mmCIF file with all atom_site columns, C-alpha atoms in Angstrom:
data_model
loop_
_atom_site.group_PDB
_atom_site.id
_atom_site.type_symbol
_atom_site.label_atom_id
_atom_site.label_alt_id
_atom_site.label_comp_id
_atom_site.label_asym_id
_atom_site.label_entity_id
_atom_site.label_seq_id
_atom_site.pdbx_PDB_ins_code
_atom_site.Cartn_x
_atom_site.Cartn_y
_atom_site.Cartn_z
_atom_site.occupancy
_atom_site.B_iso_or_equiv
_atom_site.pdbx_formal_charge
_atom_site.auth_seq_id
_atom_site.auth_comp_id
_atom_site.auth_asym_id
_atom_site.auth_atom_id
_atom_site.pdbx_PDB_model_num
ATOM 1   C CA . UNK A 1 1   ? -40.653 26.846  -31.920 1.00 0.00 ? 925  UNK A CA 1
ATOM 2   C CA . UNK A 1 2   ? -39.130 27.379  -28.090 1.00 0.00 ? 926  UNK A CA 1
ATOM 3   C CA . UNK A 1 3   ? -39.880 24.427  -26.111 1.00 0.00 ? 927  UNK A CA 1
ATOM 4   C CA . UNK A 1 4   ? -39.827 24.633  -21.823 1.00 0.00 ? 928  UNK A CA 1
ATOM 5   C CA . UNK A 1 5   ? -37.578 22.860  -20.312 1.00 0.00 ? 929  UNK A CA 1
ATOM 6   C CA . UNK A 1 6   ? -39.091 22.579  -17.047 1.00 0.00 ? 930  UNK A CA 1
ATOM 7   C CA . UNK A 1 7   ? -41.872 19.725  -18.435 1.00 0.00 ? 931  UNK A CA 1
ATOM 8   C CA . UNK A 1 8   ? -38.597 17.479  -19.661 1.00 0.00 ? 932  UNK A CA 1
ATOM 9   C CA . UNK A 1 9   ? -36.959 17.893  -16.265 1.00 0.00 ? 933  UNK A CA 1
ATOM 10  C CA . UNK A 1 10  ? -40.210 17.179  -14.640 1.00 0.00 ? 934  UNK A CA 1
ATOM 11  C CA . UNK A 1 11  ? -40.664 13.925  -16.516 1.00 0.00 ? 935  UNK A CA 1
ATOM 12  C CA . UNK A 1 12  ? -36.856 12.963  -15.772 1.00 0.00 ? 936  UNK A CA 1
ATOM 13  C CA . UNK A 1 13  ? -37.365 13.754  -12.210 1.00 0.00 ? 937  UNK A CA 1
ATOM 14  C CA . UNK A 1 14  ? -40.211 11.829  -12.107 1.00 0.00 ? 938  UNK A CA 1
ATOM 15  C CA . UNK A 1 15  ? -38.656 8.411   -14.323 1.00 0.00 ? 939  UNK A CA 1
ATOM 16  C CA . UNK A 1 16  ? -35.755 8.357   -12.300 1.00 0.00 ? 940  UNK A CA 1
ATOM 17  C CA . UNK A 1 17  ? -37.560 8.296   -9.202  1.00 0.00 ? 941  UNK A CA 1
ATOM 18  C CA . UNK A 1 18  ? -40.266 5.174   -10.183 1.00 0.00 ? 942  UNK A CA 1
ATOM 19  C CA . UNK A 1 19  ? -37.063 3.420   -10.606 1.00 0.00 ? 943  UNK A CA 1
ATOM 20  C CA . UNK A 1 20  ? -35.525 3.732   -6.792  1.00 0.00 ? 944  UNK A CA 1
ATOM 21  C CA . UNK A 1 21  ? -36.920 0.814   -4.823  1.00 0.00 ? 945  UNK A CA 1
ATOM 22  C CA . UNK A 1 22  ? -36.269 3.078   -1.947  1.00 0.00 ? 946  UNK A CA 1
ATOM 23  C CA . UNK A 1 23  ? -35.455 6.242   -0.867  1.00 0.00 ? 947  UNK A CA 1
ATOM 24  C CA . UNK A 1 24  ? -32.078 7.533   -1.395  1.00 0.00 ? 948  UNK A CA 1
ATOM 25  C CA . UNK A 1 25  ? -29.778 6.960   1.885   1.00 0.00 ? 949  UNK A CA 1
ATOM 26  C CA . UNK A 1 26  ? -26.680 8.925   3.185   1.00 0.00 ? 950  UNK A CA 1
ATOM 27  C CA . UNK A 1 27  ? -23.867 7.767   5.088   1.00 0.00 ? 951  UNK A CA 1
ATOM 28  C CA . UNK A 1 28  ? -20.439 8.042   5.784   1.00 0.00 ? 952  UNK A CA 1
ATOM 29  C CA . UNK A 1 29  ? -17.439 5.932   5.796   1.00 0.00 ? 953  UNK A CA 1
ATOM 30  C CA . UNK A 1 30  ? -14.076 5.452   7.249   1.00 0.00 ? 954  UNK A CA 1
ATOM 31  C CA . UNK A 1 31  ? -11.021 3.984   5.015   1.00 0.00 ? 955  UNK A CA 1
ATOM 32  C CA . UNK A 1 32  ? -7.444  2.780   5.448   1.00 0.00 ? 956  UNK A CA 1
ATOM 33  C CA . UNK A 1 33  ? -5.938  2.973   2.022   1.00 0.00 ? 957  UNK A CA 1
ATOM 34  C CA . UNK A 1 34  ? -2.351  0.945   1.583   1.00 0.00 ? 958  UNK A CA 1
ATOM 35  C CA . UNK A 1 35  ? -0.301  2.464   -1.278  1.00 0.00 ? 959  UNK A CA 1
ATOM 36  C CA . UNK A 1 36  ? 0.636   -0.048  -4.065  1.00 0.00 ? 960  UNK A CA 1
ATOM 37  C CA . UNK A 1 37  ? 2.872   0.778   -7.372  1.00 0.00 ? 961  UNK A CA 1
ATOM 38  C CA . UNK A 1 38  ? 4.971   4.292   -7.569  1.00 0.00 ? 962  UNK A CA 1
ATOM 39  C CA . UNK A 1 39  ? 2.730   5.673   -4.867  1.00 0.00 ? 963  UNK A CA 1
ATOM 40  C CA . UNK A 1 40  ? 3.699   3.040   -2.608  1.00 0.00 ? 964  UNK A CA 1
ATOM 41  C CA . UNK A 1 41  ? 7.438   4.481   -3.040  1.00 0.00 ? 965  UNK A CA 1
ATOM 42  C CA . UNK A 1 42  ? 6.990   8.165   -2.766  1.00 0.00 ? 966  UNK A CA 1
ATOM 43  C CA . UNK A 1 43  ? 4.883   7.513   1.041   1.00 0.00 ? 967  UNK A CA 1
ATOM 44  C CA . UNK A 1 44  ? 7.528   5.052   2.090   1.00 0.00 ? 968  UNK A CA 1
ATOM 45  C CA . UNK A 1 45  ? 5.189   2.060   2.211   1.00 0.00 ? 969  UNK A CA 1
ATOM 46  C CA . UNK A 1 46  ? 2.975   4.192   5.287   1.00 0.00 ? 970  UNK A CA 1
ATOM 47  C CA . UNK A 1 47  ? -1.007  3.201   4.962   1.00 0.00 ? 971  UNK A CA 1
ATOM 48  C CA . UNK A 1 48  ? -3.062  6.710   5.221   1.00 0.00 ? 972  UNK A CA 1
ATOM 49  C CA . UNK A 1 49  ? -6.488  6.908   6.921   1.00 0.00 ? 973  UNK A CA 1
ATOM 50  C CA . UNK A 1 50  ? -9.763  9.002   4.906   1.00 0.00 ? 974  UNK A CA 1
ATOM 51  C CA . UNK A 1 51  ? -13.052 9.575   5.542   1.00 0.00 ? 975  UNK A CA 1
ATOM 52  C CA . UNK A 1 52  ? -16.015 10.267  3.211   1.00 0.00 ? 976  UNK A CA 1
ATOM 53  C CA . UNK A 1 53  ? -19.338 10.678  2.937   1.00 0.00 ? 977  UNK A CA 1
ATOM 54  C CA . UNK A 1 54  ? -21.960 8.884   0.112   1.00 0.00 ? 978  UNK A CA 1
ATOM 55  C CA . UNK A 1 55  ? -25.398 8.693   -1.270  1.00 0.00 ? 979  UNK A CA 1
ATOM 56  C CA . UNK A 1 56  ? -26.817 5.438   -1.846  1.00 0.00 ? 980  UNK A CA 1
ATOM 57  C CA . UNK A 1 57  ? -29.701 5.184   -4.351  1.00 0.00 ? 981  UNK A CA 1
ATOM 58  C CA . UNK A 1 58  ? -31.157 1.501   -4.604  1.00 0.00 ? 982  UNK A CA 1
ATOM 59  C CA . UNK A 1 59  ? -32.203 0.565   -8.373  1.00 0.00 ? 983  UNK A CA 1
ATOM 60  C CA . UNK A 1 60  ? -34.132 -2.878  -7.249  1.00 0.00 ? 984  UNK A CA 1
ATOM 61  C CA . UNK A 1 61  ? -32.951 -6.226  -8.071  1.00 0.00 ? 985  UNK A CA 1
ATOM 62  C CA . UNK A 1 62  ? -29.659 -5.995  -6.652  1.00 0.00 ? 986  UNK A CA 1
ATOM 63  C CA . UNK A 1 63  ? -28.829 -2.865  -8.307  1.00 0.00 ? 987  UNK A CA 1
ATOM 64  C CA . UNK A 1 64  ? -27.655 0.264   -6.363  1.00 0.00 ? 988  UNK A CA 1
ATOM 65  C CA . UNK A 1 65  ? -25.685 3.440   -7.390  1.00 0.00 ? 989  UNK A CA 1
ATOM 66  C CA . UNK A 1 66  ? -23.082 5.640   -4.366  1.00 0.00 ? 990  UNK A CA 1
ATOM 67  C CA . UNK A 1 67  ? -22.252 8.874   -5.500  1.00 0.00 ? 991  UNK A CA 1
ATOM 68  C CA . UNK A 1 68  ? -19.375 9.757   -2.871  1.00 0.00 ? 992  UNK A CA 1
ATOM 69  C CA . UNK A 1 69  ? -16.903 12.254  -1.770  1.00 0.00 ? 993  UNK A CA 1
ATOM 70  C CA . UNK A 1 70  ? -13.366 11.059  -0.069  1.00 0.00 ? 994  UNK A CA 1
ATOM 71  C CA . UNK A 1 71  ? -10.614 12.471  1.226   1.00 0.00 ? 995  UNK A CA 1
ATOM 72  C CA . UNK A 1 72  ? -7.214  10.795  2.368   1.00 0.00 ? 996  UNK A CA 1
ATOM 73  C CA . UNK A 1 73  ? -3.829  11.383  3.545   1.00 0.00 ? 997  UNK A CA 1
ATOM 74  C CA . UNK A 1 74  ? -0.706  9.469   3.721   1.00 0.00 ? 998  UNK A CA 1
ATOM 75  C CA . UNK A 1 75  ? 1.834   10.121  6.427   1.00 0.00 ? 999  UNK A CA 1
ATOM 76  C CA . UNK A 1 76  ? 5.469   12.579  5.824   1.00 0.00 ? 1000 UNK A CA 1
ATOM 77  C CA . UNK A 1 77  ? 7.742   9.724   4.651   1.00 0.00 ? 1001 UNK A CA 1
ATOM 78  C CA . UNK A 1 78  ? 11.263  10.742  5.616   1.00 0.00 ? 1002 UNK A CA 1
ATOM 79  C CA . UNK A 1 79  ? 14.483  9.418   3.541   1.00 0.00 ? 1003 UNK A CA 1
ATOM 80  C CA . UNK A 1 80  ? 17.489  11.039  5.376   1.00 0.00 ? 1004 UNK A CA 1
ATOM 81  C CA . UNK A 1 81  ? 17.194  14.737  4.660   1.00 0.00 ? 1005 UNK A CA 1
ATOM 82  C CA . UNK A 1 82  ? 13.769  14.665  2.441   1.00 0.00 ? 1006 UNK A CA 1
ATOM 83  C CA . UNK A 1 83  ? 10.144  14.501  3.629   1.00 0.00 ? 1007 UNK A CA 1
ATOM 84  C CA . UNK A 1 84  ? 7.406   13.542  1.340   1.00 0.00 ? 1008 UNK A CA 1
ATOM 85  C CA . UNK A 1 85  ? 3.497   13.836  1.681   1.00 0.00 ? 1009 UNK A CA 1
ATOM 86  C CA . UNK A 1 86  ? 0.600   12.602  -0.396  1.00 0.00 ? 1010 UNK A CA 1
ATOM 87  C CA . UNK A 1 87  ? -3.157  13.439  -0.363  1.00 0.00 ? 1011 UNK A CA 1
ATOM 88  C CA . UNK A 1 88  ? -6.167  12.962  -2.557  1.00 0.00 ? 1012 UNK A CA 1
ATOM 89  C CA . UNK A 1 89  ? -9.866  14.593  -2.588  1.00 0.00 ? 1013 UNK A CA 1
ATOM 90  C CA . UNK A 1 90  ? -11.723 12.309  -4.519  1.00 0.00 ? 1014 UNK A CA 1
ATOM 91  C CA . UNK A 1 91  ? -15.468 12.955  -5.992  1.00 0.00 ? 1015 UNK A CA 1
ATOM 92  C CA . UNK A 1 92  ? -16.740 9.826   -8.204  1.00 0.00 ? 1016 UNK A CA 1
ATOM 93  C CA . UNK A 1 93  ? -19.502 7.462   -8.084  1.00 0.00 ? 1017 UNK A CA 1
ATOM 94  C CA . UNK A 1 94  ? -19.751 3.829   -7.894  1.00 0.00 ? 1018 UNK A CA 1
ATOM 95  C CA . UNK A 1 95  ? -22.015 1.125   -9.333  1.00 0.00 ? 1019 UNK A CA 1
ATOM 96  C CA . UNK A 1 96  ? -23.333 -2.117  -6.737  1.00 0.00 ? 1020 UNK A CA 1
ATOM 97  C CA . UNK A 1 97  ? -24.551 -5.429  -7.599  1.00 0.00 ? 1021 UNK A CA 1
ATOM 98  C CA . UNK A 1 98  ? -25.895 -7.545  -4.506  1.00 0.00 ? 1022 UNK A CA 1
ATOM 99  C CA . UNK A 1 99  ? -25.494 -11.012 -5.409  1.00 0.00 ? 1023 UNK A CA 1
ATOM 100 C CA . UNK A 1 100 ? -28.752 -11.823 -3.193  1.00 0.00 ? 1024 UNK A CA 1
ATOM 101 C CA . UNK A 1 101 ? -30.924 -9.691  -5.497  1.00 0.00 ? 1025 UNK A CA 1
ATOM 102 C CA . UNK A 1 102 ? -31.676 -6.736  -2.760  1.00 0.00 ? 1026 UNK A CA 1
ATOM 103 C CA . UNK A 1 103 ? -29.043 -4.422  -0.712  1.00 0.00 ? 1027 UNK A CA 1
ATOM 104 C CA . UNK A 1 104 ? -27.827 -6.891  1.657   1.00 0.00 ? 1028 UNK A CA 1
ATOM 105 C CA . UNK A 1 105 ? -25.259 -9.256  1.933   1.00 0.00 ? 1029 UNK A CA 1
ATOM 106 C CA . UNK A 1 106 ? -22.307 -9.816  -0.368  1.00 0.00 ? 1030 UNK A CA 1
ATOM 107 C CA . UNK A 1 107 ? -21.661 -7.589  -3.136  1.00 0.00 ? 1031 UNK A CA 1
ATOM 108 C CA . UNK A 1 108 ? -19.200 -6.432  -6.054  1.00 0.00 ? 1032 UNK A CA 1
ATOM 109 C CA . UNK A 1 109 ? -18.705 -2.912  -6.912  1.00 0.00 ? 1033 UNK A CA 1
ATOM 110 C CA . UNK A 1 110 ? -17.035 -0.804  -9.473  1.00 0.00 ? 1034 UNK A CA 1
ATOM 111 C CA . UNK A 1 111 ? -16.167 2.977   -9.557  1.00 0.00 ? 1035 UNK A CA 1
ATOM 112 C CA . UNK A 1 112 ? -15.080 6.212   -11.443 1.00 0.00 ? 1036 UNK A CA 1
ATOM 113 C CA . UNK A 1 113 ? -14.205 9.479   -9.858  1.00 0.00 ? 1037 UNK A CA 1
ATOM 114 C CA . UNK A 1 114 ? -11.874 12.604  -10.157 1.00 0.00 ? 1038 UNK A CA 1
ATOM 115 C CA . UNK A 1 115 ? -9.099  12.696  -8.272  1.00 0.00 ? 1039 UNK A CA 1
ATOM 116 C CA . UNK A 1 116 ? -7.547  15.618  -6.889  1.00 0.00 ? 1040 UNK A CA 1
ATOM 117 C CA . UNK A 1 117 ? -4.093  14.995  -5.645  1.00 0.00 ? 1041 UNK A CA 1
ATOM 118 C CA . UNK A 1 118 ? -1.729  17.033  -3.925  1.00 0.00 ? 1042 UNK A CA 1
ATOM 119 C CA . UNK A 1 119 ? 2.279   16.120  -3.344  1.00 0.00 ? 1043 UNK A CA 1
ATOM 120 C CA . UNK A 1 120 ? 4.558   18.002  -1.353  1.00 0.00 ? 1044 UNK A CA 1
ATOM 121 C CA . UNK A 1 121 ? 8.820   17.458  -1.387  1.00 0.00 ? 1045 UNK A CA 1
ATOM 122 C CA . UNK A 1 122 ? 10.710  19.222  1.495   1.00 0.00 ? 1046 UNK A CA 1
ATOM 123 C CA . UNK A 1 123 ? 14.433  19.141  1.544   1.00 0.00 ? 1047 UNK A CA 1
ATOM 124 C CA . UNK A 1 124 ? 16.797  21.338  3.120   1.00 0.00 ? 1048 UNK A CA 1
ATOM 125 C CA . UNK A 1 125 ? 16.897  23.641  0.478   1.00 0.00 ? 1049 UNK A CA 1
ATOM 126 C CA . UNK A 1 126 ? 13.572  23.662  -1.214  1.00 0.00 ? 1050 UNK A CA 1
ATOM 127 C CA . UNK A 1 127 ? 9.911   23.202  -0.775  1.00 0.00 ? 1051 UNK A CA 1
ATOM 128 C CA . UNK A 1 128 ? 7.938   22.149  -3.961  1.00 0.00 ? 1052 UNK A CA 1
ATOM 129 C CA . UNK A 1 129 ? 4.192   21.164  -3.895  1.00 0.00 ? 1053 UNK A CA 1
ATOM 130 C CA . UNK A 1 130 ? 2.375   20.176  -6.584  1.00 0.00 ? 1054 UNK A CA 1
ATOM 131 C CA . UNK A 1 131 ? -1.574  19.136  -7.449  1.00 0.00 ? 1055 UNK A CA 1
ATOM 132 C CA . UNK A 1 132 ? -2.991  17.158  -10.671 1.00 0.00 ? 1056 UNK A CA 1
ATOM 133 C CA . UNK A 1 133 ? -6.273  16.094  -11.272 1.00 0.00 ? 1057 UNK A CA 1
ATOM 134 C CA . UNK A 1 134 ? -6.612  12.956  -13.115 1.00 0.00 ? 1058 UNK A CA 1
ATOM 135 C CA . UNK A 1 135 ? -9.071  10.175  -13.571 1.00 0.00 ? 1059 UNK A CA 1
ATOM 136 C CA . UNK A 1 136 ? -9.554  7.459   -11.211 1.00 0.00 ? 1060 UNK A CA 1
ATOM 137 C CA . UNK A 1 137 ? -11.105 3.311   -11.441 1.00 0.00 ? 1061 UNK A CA 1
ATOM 138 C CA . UNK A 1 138 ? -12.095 1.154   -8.908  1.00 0.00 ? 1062 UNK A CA 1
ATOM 139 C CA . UNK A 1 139 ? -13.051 -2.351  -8.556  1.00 0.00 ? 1063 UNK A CA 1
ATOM 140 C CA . UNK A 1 140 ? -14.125 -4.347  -5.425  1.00 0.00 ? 1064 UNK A CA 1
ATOM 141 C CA . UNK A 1 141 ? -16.410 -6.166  -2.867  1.00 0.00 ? 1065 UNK A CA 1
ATOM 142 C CA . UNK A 1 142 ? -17.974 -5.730  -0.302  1.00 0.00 ? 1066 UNK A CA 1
ATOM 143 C CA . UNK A 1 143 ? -20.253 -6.970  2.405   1.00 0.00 ? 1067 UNK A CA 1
ATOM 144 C CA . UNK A 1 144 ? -23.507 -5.055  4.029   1.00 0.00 ? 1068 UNK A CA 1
ATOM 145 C CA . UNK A 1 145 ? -24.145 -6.808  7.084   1.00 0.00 ? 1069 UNK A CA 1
ATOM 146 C CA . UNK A 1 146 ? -27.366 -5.091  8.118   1.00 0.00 ? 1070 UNK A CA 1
ATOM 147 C CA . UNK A 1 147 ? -29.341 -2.340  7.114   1.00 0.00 ? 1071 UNK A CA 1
ATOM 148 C CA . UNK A 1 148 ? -26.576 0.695   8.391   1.00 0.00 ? 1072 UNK A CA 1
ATOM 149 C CA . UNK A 1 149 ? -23.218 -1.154  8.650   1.00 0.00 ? 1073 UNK A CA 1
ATOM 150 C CA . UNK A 1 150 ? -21.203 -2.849  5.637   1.00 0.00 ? 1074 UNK A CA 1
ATOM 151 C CA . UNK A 1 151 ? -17.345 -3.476  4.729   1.00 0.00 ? 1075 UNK A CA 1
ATOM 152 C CA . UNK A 1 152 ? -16.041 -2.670  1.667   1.00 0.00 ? 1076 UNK A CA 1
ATOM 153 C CA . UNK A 1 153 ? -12.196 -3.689  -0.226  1.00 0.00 ? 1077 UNK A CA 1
ATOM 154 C CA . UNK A 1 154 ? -11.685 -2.092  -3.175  1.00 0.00 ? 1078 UNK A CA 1
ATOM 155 C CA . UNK A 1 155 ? -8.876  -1.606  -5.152  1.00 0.00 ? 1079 UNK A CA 1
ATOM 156 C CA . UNK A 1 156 ? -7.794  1.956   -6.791  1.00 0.00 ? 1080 UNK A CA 1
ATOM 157 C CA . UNK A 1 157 ? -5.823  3.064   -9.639  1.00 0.00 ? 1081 UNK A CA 1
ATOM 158 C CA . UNK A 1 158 ? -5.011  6.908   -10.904 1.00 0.00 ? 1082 UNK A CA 1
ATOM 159 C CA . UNK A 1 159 ? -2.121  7.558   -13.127 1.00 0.00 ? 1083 UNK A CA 1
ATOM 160 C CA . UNK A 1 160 ? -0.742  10.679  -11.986 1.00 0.00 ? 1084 UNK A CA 1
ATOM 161 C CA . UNK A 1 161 ? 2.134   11.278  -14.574 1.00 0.00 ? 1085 UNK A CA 1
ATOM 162 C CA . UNK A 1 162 ? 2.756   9.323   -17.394 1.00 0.00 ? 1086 UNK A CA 1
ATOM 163 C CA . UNK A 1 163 ? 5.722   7.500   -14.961 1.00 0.00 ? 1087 UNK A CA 1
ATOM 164 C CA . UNK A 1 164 ? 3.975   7.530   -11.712 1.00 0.00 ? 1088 UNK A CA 1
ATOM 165 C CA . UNK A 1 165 ? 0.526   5.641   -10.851 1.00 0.00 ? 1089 UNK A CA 1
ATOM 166 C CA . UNK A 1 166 ? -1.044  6.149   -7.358  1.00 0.00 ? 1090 UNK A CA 1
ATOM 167 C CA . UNK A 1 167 ? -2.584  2.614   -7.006  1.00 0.00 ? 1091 UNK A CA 1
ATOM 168 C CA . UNK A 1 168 ? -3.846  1.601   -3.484  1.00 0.00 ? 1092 UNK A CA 1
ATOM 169 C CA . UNK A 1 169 ? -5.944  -1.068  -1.707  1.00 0.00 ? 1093 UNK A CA 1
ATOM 170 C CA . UNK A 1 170 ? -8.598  0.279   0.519   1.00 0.00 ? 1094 UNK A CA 1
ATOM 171 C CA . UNK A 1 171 ? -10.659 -1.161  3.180   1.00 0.00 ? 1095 UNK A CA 1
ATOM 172 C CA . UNK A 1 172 ? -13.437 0.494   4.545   1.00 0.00 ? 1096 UNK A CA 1
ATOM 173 C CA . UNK A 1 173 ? -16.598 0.925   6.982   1.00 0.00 ? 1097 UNK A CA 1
ATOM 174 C CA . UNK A 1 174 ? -19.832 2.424   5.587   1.00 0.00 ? 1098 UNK A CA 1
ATOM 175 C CA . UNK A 1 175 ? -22.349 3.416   7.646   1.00 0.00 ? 1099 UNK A CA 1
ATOM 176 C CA . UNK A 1 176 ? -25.570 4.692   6.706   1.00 0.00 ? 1100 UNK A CA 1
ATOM 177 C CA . UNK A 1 177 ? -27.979 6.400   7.948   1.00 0.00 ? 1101 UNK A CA 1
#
């Protein structure tokens, strides 16, 4: 016996959205991430700026989902002849819990995404980039002040290689709209 699929969906669609206490917001944020662990080495200490943009979908009861998209760069670290850059495109989602029971105020988050990265080695001689994706975690808190605006430190973890782990602390702005 063939079954429709489009009844099943329907049903999904419409369980998943008698659970949103809300309607689904989008925002953007802004980020300073500060390399920690072998990552830390390869960028020469240098913090790198991102941006991204998010989905938040409130649960009730302090519950909330963010599916986001981020991208970040570190500055060319120069040792004497060499120049090193780092940069990640990451696509993940988070889970929130608001400590005050509804999306404001303090709250702690944790994350998985993919991680694309991309490293590039220049020295006189040669030129080799490479790109990995790998698996990334993330823990942190944050703080939504209002409605639109909120804070966020988080800290991030993706092995790369089996000897290399691109850890980093980031703070950001969210904004949504």
């Amino acid at each position: 016996m063939k079954t429709s699929s489009l009844p099943i969906l329907a049903i999904l669609v419409a369980a998943t959205g008698s659970l949103l206490a809300e309607a689904p917001r989008y925002g953007v944020q802004g980020l300073v991430n500060v390399p920690l662990g072998d990552l830390k080495t390869y960028v020469d200490s240098k913090p790198g700026p991102g941006i991204g943009v998010h989905g938040t979908f409130d649960l009730g009861d302090g519950h909330m989902v963010r599916p986001r998209l981020d991208y970040s760069v570190y500055p060319e670290a120069s040792f004497a002849t060499v120049k090193q850059t780092a940069s990640y495109l990451s696509l993940g989602g988070d889970y929130l819990y608001f400590v005050a029971g509804k999306p404001e105020g303090l709250y702690l988050t944790a994350g998985l995404s993919a991680i694309r990265w991309s490293f590039e080695h220049k020295d006189p001689t040669s030129k080799v980039s490479s790109d990995t994706t790998k698996a990334g975690l993330a823990f942190g808190v944050g703080y939504q002040w209002n409605a639109t605006v909120g804070t966020e430190a988080r800290w991030l973890h993706s092995q790369v290689a089996s000897g290399f782990t691109a850890d980093a602390l980031q703070a950001g702005i969210t904004v949504r709209f």
